[in-house]
Short mmCIF file of C-alpha atoms and ligand atoms in Angstrom, two decimals:
data_model
loop_
_atom_site.label_atom_id
_atom_site.label_comp_id
_atom_site.label_asym_id
_atom_site.label_seq_id
_atom_site.Cartn_x
_atom_site.Cartn_y
_atom_site.Cartn_z
CA MET A 231 86.49 91.56 103.44
CA SER A 232 89.75 89.53 102.63
CA VAL A 233 91.78 91.22 104.98
CA VAL A 234 93.86 88.71 106.62
CA THR A 235 97.27 87.35 105.09
CA ILE A 236 98.50 84.15 106.99
CA LEU A 237 102.34 82.98 106.64
CA VAL A 238 103.36 79.56 108.07
CA GLY A 239 106.48 77.45 107.84
CA ALA A 240 105.48 74.63 105.47
CA GLN A 241 108.76 72.13 107.13
CA TRP A 242 109.99 71.67 110.20
CA GLY A 243 110.62 75.22 111.21
CA ASP A 244 113.55 77.50 110.74
CA GLU A 245 112.36 77.92 107.14
CA GLY A 246 113.30 81.91 107.49
CA LYS A 247 110.01 83.29 108.18
CA GLY A 248 110.72 86.57 109.92
CA LYS A 249 112.72 88.13 106.76
CA TRP A 250 109.41 87.51 105.00
CA ILE A 251 107.21 88.76 107.61
CA ASP A 252 109.27 92.04 107.84
CA ILE A 253 108.69 92.27 104.02
CA LEU A 254 105.26 91.69 104.07
CA ALA A 255 104.47 93.82 107.23
CA ASP A 256 105.02 96.76 104.57
CA ARG A 257 101.42 96.06 103.42
CA ALA A 258 99.88 95.40 106.61
CA ASP A 259 98.63 97.47 109.48
CA TYR A 260 98.60 94.39 112.22
CA VAL A 261 101.36 91.51 112.94
CA VAL A 262 100.06 88.63 114.92
CA ARG A 263 101.78 85.93 116.53
CA PHE A 264 99.36 83.25 116.91
CA GLN A 265 101.15 80.23 118.41
CA GLY A 266 104.34 79.08 119.98
CA GLY A 267 106.12 80.89 122.43
CA ASN A 268 109.87 81.40 122.89
CA ASN A 269 110.80 78.11 121.48
CA ALA A 270 110.82 80.19 118.05
CA GLY A 271 113.48 82.38 116.98
CA HIS A 272 113.54 84.88 114.11
CA THR A 273 116.52 86.32 113.05
CA LEU A 274 116.29 89.69 111.14
CA TYR A 275 118.73 92.04 109.74
CA VAL A 276 117.70 95.35 110.74
CA ASP A 277 119.90 98.69 109.17
CA GLY A 278 122.43 95.82 109.01
CA GLU A 279 122.26 94.74 112.72
CA LYS A 280 121.38 91.33 113.67
CA VAL A 281 118.42 91.05 115.73
CA VAL A 282 116.97 87.51 117.16
CA LEU A 283 113.13 87.67 118.22
CA HIS A 284 111.68 85.05 120.25
CA GLN A 285 108.50 86.40 121.16
CA ILE A 286 107.59 89.74 119.87
CA PRO A 287 106.67 89.56 115.83
CA SER A 288 108.78 90.19 113.28
CA GLY A 289 106.62 93.22 112.11
CA ILE A 290 107.54 95.27 115.15
CA PHE A 291 110.07 97.36 113.05
CA GLN A 292 107.63 98.71 110.76
CA PRO A 293 106.53 102.13 111.71
CA ASN A 294 102.60 102.63 112.25
CA MET A 295 102.13 99.34 112.92
CA CYS A 296 100.63 97.18 115.73
CA SER A 297 102.20 93.97 116.76
CA ALA A 298 100.03 91.61 118.52
CA LEU A 299 100.28 88.12 120.51
CA ALA A 300 96.93 86.36 120.38
CA ALA A 301 95.38 83.81 123.11
CA GLY A 302 96.94 80.91 121.37
CA VAL A 303 100.56 81.80 122.31
CA VAL A 304 102.38 81.18 125.23
CA VAL A 305 104.63 83.75 126.92
CA ASN A 306 107.59 83.96 129.31
CA PRO A 307 107.30 87.05 130.90
CA VAL A 308 110.95 87.55 131.71
CA GLN A 309 112.36 86.63 128.57
CA LEU A 310 110.15 89.24 126.84
CA VAL A 311 111.18 92.04 129.09
CA ASP A 312 114.78 91.30 127.88
CA GLU A 313 113.29 91.52 124.24
CA LEU A 314 111.76 94.62 125.07
CA GLN A 315 114.87 95.87 126.13
CA LYS A 316 117.03 94.64 123.27
CA ILE A 317 114.48 96.24 120.68
CA ARG A 318 114.59 99.58 122.26
CA SER A 319 117.48 100.92 121.05
CA LEU A 320 116.29 99.98 117.19
CA VAL A 321 112.66 101.02 117.97
CA THR A 322 110.60 103.42 120.17
CA LEU A 323 107.54 101.53 121.17
CA THR A 324 104.58 102.50 122.83
CA PRO A 325 102.04 100.33 124.43
CA GLY A 326 99.38 100.70 121.34
CA GLN A 327 102.26 99.17 119.16
CA LEU A 328 102.19 96.05 121.00
CA LEU A 329 99.00 93.95 122.62
CA LEU A 330 99.69 91.13 124.46
CA SER A 331 96.43 89.13 125.04
CA PRO A 332 95.23 88.23 128.65
CA ARG A 333 93.87 84.93 127.61
CA ALA A 334 97.67 83.75 126.41
CA HIS A 335 99.16 81.60 128.85
CA VAL A 336 102.39 82.13 130.93
CA ILE A 337 105.50 80.09 131.10
CA SER A 338 106.39 80.07 134.53
CA PRO A 339 109.65 78.76 135.80
CA TRP A 340 107.82 75.61 136.90
CA HIS A 341 106.93 74.82 133.38
CA ILE A 342 110.61 75.29 132.25
CA GLN A 343 111.82 72.98 135.29
CA LEU A 344 109.01 70.11 134.02
CA ASP A 345 110.64 70.37 130.21
CA SER A 346 113.80 69.74 131.32
CA THR A 347 113.02 66.84 133.70
CA GLN A 348 110.88 65.26 131.47
CA GLU A 349 113.11 65.62 128.76
CA ALA A 350 116.02 64.20 130.91
CA GLN A 351 114.03 61.16 132.16
CA ALA A 352 112.41 60.24 129.01
CA SER A 353 113.69 57.26 127.30
CA LYS A 354 112.81 58.70 123.90
CA PRO A 355 113.64 62.43 124.41
CA ILE A 356 111.61 64.74 121.99
CA GLY A 357 114.45 67.18 121.72
CA THR A 358 112.57 70.22 123.12
CA THR A 359 113.92 73.72 123.21
CA LYS A 360 113.40 73.22 127.16
CA ARG A 361 111.51 76.61 127.14
CA GLY A 362 108.79 74.93 128.99
CA ILE A 363 106.37 75.15 125.97
CA GLY A 364 105.04 71.54 126.13
CA PRO A 365 103.95 71.78 130.07
CA THR A 366 102.58 75.17 129.54
CA TYR A 367 100.02 74.10 126.83
CA ALA A 368 99.54 71.06 128.77
CA HIS A 369 98.84 73.05 132.17
CA LYS A 370 96.60 75.25 129.66
CA ALA A 371 94.65 71.77 128.80
CA THR A 372 94.02 70.54 132.05
CA ARG A 373 92.99 74.01 133.22
CA LEU A 374 95.78 74.48 135.47
CA GLY A 375 97.44 77.42 133.69
CA LEU A 376 97.93 80.96 134.52
CA ARG A 377 96.77 83.42 132.07
CA LEU A 378 98.85 86.59 131.21
CA GLY A 379 95.46 88.86 131.98
CA HIS A 380 95.92 87.18 135.65
CA TYR A 381 99.43 87.28 135.97
CA VAL A 382 99.97 91.01 135.55
CA ASP A 383 97.50 91.38 138.84
CA ASP A 384 100.00 90.98 141.83
CA GLN A 385 97.00 89.48 143.76
CA LEU A 386 95.46 86.83 141.12
CA ARG A 387 99.44 85.75 140.15
CA ARG A 388 99.96 85.00 144.03
CA GLU A 389 96.71 83.13 144.54
CA TRP A 390 97.83 81.00 141.34
CA MET A 391 101.15 80.23 143.10
CA THR A 392 99.38 79.38 146.34
CA THR A 393 96.81 77.06 144.61
CA MET A 394 99.47 75.20 142.74
CA ALA A 395 101.54 74.79 145.89
CA GLN A 396 99.04 73.51 147.99
CA ASP A 397 97.71 70.79 145.36
CA ASP A 398 100.92 69.79 144.03
CA PRO A 399 104.22 69.34 146.49
CA ALA A 400 106.89 69.57 143.59
CA PHE A 401 105.43 73.14 142.50
CA ALA A 402 106.02 73.95 146.27
CA ASP A 403 109.68 72.45 146.21
CA CYS A 404 110.11 74.55 142.91
CA LEU A 405 109.14 77.83 144.72
CA ARG A 406 111.94 77.31 147.16
CA GLN A 407 114.38 75.55 145.17
CA GLN A 408 114.17 78.34 142.39
CA ALA A 409 113.59 81.53 144.11
CA ALA A 410 115.38 83.78 142.22
CA ALA A 411 113.75 82.53 138.98
CA TRP A 412 110.55 83.19 140.79
CA GLU A 413 111.79 86.70 141.92
CA ALA A 414 112.32 87.37 138.22
CA PHE A 415 108.89 86.17 137.33
CA HIS A 416 107.11 88.78 139.63
CA ALA A 417 109.38 91.70 138.57
CA ALA A 418 108.47 91.13 134.98
CA ALA A 419 104.91 91.52 135.39
CA ALA A 420 104.84 95.60 135.98
CA THR A 421 106.80 96.16 132.61
CA ILE A 422 104.33 93.65 130.70
CA ALA A 423 101.16 95.09 132.34
CA PRO A 424 100.94 98.12 130.16
CA TYR A 425 100.59 95.92 126.84
CA VAL A 426 97.99 93.71 128.27
CA ALA A 427 94.84 94.31 126.14
CA ASP A 428 91.92 92.41 124.76
CA VAL A 429 93.61 91.70 121.58
CA GLU A 430 91.07 89.30 120.23
CA THR A 431 88.22 91.82 120.49
CA HIS A 432 90.52 94.57 119.09
CA LEU A 433 91.57 92.55 116.21
CA ARG A 434 87.87 91.36 115.40
CA GLN A 435 87.06 94.78 115.27
CA ALA A 436 89.74 95.86 113.10
CA MET A 437 89.05 93.27 110.85
CA THR A 438 85.71 94.59 110.14
CA ALA A 439 86.84 97.75 109.78
CA GLY A 440 88.89 96.57 107.06
CA LYS A 441 92.38 96.49 108.67
CA ARG A 442 94.92 94.52 107.05
CA MET A 443 96.24 91.86 109.25
CA LEU A 444 99.46 89.56 108.71
CA MET A 445 99.22 86.28 110.94
CA GLU A 446 102.86 85.11 111.52
CA GLY A 447 103.39 81.22 112.11
CA ALA A 448 106.40 80.41 114.36
CA GLN A 449 107.91 76.58 113.78
CA GLY A 450 106.30 74.90 110.63
CA ALA A 451 103.65 72.41 109.55
CA LEU A 452 105.55 69.27 110.27
CA LEU A 453 105.91 70.25 114.08
CA ASP A 454 101.77 70.77 114.31
CA LEU A 455 100.52 69.17 117.29
CA ASN A 456 97.68 67.43 115.20
CA HIS A 457 99.15 67.01 111.61
CA GLY A 458 103.05 66.86 112.38
CA THR A 459 105.29 64.20 113.16
CA TYR A 460 103.93 63.36 116.28
CA PRO A 461 105.30 62.78 119.24
CA PHE A 462 108.18 64.64 117.68
CA VAL A 463 106.42 68.12 117.31
CA THR A 464 105.65 70.92 119.27
CA SER A 465 102.56 71.56 121.59
CA SER A 466 100.45 74.02 119.18
CA SER A 467 98.77 74.19 115.79
CA THR A 468 101.38 75.87 113.64
CA CYS A 469 99.20 75.32 110.61
CA ALA A 470 97.30 78.20 108.84
CA GLY A 471 93.77 77.23 110.50
CA GLY A 472 95.60 77.80 114.00
CA ALA A 473 95.49 81.53 113.36
CA CYS A 474 91.77 81.50 113.14
CA SER A 475 91.11 79.58 116.45
CA SER A 476 93.86 81.39 118.48
CA VAL A 477 92.66 84.86 117.46
CA GLY A 478 88.99 83.79 117.18
CA PHE A 479 87.92 85.11 113.86
CA SER A 480 86.21 83.48 110.74
CA PRO A 481 88.19 81.84 107.88
CA LYS A 482 86.10 84.06 105.54
CA TYR A 483 88.69 87.22 106.51
CA VAL A 484 91.58 85.19 105.03
CA GLY A 485 92.72 86.54 101.65
CA LYS A 486 95.88 84.86 101.02
CA ILE A 487 98.18 82.13 102.83
CA TYR A 488 101.78 82.02 102.08
CA GLY A 489 103.95 78.87 103.08
CA VAL A 490 107.58 79.19 103.37
CA ALA A 491 110.18 76.73 102.47
CA LYS A 492 113.86 76.49 102.25
CA ALA A 493 115.32 75.08 99.06
CA TYR A 494 116.36 72.29 101.14
CA LEU A 495 115.40 70.85 104.46
CA THR A 496 116.09 71.11 108.01
CA ARG A 497 115.31 69.55 111.38
CA VAL A 498 116.10 70.28 114.96
CA GLY A 499 115.50 67.76 117.47
CA ALA A 500 114.41 63.85 117.16
CA GLY A 501 112.42 62.03 114.74
CA ALA A 502 112.27 60.62 111.17
CA PHE A 503 113.93 62.64 108.51
CA PRO A 504 114.00 60.49 105.14
CA THR A 505 116.14 63.05 103.39
CA GLU A 506 118.59 63.76 106.08
CA LEU A 507 122.30 63.70 104.53
CA ASN A 508 125.34 62.80 106.87
CA ASP A 509 127.76 63.34 103.83
CA ALA A 510 129.69 66.56 102.14
CA ALA A 511 126.21 67.71 100.71
CA GLY A 512 125.04 67.73 104.22
CA GLN A 513 128.05 69.42 105.61
CA HIS A 514 127.63 72.24 102.43
CA LEU A 515 124.32 72.97 103.71
CA ALA A 516 124.74 73.54 107.47
CA LYS A 517 127.92 75.51 106.81
CA VAL A 518 126.87 77.80 104.07
CA GLY A 519 123.18 78.04 105.33
CA HIS A 520 124.58 78.57 108.78
CA GLU A 521 122.05 75.76 110.21
CA PHE A 522 122.04 76.40 113.86
CA GLY A 523 119.36 77.20 115.98
CA ALA A 524 118.21 80.74 116.68
CA THR A 525 117.02 79.89 119.85
CA THR A 526 119.22 76.92 121.07
CA GLY A 527 121.91 77.12 119.12
CA ARG A 528 122.06 73.58 118.24
CA PRO A 529 123.31 72.50 115.02
CA ARG A 530 120.46 71.51 112.77
CA ARG A 531 120.25 68.43 110.74
CA CYS A 532 120.02 69.12 107.03
CA GLY A 533 118.60 67.26 103.90
CA TRP A 534 117.56 67.62 100.50
CA LEU A 535 113.98 69.25 99.67
CA ASP A 536 111.19 66.60 100.74
CA ALA A 537 108.58 67.32 98.23
CA VAL A 538 106.13 64.58 99.69
CA ALA A 539 106.25 66.40 103.03
CA LEU A 540 105.72 69.58 101.16
CA ARG A 541 103.00 68.55 99.33
CA TYR A 542 101.39 67.37 102.62
CA SER A 543 101.95 70.95 104.11
CA MET A 544 100.46 72.41 101.35
CA GLY A 545 97.27 70.46 101.57
CA VAL A 546 97.21 70.75 105.60
CA ASN A 547 97.59 74.94 105.28
CA GLY A 548 96.15 75.72 101.93
CA PHE A 549 98.33 77.78 100.79
CA GLU A 550 98.38 78.59 97.13
CA SER A 551 102.12 80.45 96.97
CA LEU A 552 105.22 79.21 97.92
CA ILE A 553 108.31 81.39 98.96
CA LEU A 554 111.28 79.58 98.53
CA ASN A 555 114.04 80.60 100.79
CA LYS A 556 117.90 80.08 101.01
CA LEU A 557 118.57 79.22 97.46
CA ASP A 558 121.71 80.86 97.30
CA VAL A 559 123.00 78.13 99.99
CA LEU A 560 122.40 75.55 97.36
CA THR A 561 125.21 77.51 95.18
CA GLY A 562 128.44 75.42 94.87
CA LEU A 563 126.75 72.13 94.90
CA LYS A 564 127.39 69.96 91.90
CA GLU A 565 124.38 68.01 91.95
CA ILE A 566 120.87 68.84 93.54
CA LYS A 567 117.99 66.34 94.79
CA ILE A 568 114.67 66.25 95.54
CA ALA A 569 112.41 63.60 97.16
CA VAL A 570 109.46 62.97 94.82
CA ALA A 571 108.02 59.69 96.61
CA TYR A 572 109.06 57.62 99.38
CA GLN A 573 110.10 53.66 99.06
CA HIS A 574 108.48 51.76 102.07
CA PRO A 575 110.01 48.08 102.49
CA LYS A 576 106.21 46.76 102.97
CA LEU A 577 104.01 49.51 101.27
CA GLY A 578 105.94 50.22 98.09
CA ARG A 579 106.17 53.27 96.64
CA ILE A 580 104.39 56.19 98.58
CA THR A 581 103.13 59.75 97.52
CA ASP A 582 101.21 60.57 100.35
CA PHE A 583 103.11 61.84 103.49
CA PRO A 584 102.52 58.95 106.31
CA TRP A 585 100.69 59.62 109.18
CA ASP A 586 102.89 57.80 111.90
CA GLU A 587 106.34 58.09 112.76
CA ALA A 588 107.39 54.58 112.44
CA THR A 589 106.10 54.52 108.70
CA LEU A 590 108.04 57.59 107.83
CA ALA A 591 111.28 56.09 109.78
CA ALA A 592 111.24 53.11 107.28
CA CYS A 593 110.72 55.41 104.23
CA THR A 594 113.69 55.92 101.75
CA PRO A 595 113.28 58.59 99.52
CA VAL A 596 112.99 58.29 95.97
CA TYR A 597 115.13 61.27 94.22
CA GLU A 598 114.79 63.24 91.03
CA SER A 599 118.18 64.90 90.43
CA PHE A 600 119.14 68.07 88.79
CA SER A 601 122.26 69.87 87.87
CA GLY A 602 124.04 72.40 90.48
CA TRP A 603 125.34 75.80 89.62
CA ASP A 604 128.70 77.56 90.86
CA THR A 605 128.37 80.89 89.83
CA ASP A 606 126.83 83.43 92.65
CA ILE A 607 123.12 84.03 92.20
CA PRO A 608 121.83 87.73 91.76
CA LYS A 609 120.48 88.91 95.30
CA HIS A 610 117.94 90.80 93.58
CA GLY A 611 115.48 91.33 90.81
CA ASN A 612 113.79 89.04 88.90
CA ILE A 613 113.96 84.90 88.43
CA ASP A 614 115.40 85.77 84.76
CA ASN A 615 118.47 86.90 86.23
CA LEU A 616 119.26 83.44 87.71
CA PRO A 617 121.65 80.99 86.18
CA ALA A 618 119.95 78.51 84.19
CA ALA A 619 120.56 75.91 86.36
CA ALA A 620 119.08 77.79 89.64
CA ARG A 621 116.32 78.57 87.48
CA ASP A 622 115.49 75.11 86.30
CA TYR A 623 115.44 74.06 90.00
CA VAL A 624 113.14 76.36 91.04
CA ALA A 625 110.58 75.38 88.03
CA ALA A 626 111.34 72.12 89.31
CA VAL A 627 110.11 72.58 92.76
CA ALA A 628 106.94 74.54 91.57
CA ARG A 629 106.19 71.48 89.23
CA ILE A 630 106.99 68.58 91.56
CA VAL A 631 104.92 70.38 94.72
CA GLY A 632 102.50 71.50 92.29
CA CYS A 633 102.32 75.05 93.85
CA LYS A 634 103.24 78.72 92.42
CA ILE A 635 106.46 79.95 93.84
CA GLU A 636 105.99 83.79 94.25
CA MET A 637 109.43 84.94 95.94
CA VAL A 638 112.86 83.32 96.21
CA GLY A 639 115.07 84.25 99.04
CA THR A 640 118.76 84.85 97.87
CA GLY A 641 120.26 86.14 101.31
CA VAL A 642 119.87 87.19 104.71
CA ASN A 643 119.04 90.93 104.23
CA ARG A 644 115.86 92.36 103.73
CA GLY A 645 116.30 93.35 100.01
CA ASP A 646 117.65 89.79 98.96
CA ALA A 647 114.66 88.57 97.39
CA LEU A 648 113.59 87.58 93.50
CA TYR A 649 110.07 88.06 92.85
CA LEU A 650 108.56 85.84 89.86
P1 LIG B 131 109.43 72.58 122.06
O1 LIG B 131 108.44 73.68 121.18
O2 LIG B 131 110.51 73.41 122.73
O3 LIG B 131 108.36 71.67 123.07
O4 LIG B 131 109.85 71.51 121.00
C1 LIG B 131 109.26 70.55 120.41
C2 LIG B 131 110.05 70.21 119.15
O5 LIG B 131 109.68 71.07 117.87
C3 LIG B 131 111.62 69.82 119.12
O6 LIG B 131 111.93 68.72 117.97
C4 LIG B 131 111.99 71.13 119.03
O7 LIG B 131 113.30 71.09 118.21
C5 LIG B 131 111.26 71.64 117.83
N1 LIG B 131 111.26 73.29 117.70
C6 LIG B 131 110.31 74.12 118.60
N2 LIG B 131 110.52 75.53 117.97
C7 LIG B 131 111.40 74.91 116.93
C8 LIG B 131 111.71 76.14 115.85
O8 LIG B 131 111.22 77.47 116.04
N3 LIG B 131 112.33 75.90 115.04
C9 LIG B 131 112.62 74.36 114.84
N4 LIG B 131 112.31 73.50 115.49
C10 LIG B 131 111.73 74.12 116.51
#
């Protein structure tokens, strides 16, 4: 019965989930993206070649495996066609190998324009990726959106555009002003059409038949629309439960949930970040960790690991195993810290992650300190191969967060992993 494994980001995204999906996909028949869109960027190294995927699940490079985008995803069709072209040199793709849900909502040039103008006009911008994610989910919620199954039908797509233009003069202006973008929007439909299938029914039947599924989370728990640091969040359910509602399956099928966290912390966009570093240690993390967004190229804000946030993320997701990624990035730091609690000017010492932004912004971290190490850590093998200080750090994370660490990331390549 326990055929589903869910892997989610345990922080503010960019934990390096793609690499672990690629590794775990070895044991799966299906890899399924269940939320988000091309705001995500998963960097993989396939045969030494760097590949950045935004929409296609990272398991696509595994032979005999099916990759799917489920109902909770939003799809930018033009970029999806680009991505399909990019991976064709690395893998021969057949329609049965990639399934796109007809229920997924489509990101149009109108949504992308809205995202940019809303951000430009906002007195407190979110710092979105400007990919049209929020407006597309908003239109889904207000029942004005276009679903992929209708998008690939020429007549239904044009009907949607006509209705939208009749009801909203700003949409009509966008049609006129962005003629080239709309042209590309139309053109992408034919390429995508063969991949559109009733993904959810297919996946439920496959689950009943005992097929193994890997649900691939995008972004991270702290960006979840309900449970994240609202309003500085994305517009989807990034946590493990989001997989069940997106695909439409019972939680009884879930066997294992992995949370992926970096050995430190990063954040892109605005919002409180108690352990943020604006010093030499922060610069080290940014430089050695190549902390620039895979989607936007924006520099990521860097800081120490925040165990208050990570414990919260563990509760919301229910993961019982943590993958601690990018441990190698800490090599060369003399001292390493973990926030074990927060100090708040009015509330005193806090160990529960606050529900609101203002409280979080007023918190200062209470740290535990650890010795660093300066010898390179081995890329493969077993935890015992680590320098003693690195081993102590990994043990401290497990103790402070209260979660078993099952794997440790030691480099960018697929094989750069220690197993505990
Ligand atoms: P949106 O998802 O483009 O609407 O952006 C909302 C917030 O989520 C912003 O703070 C973005 O920087 C952040 N965000 C969205 N996608 C990612 C991601 O893949 N990694 C990290 N942050 C992300």
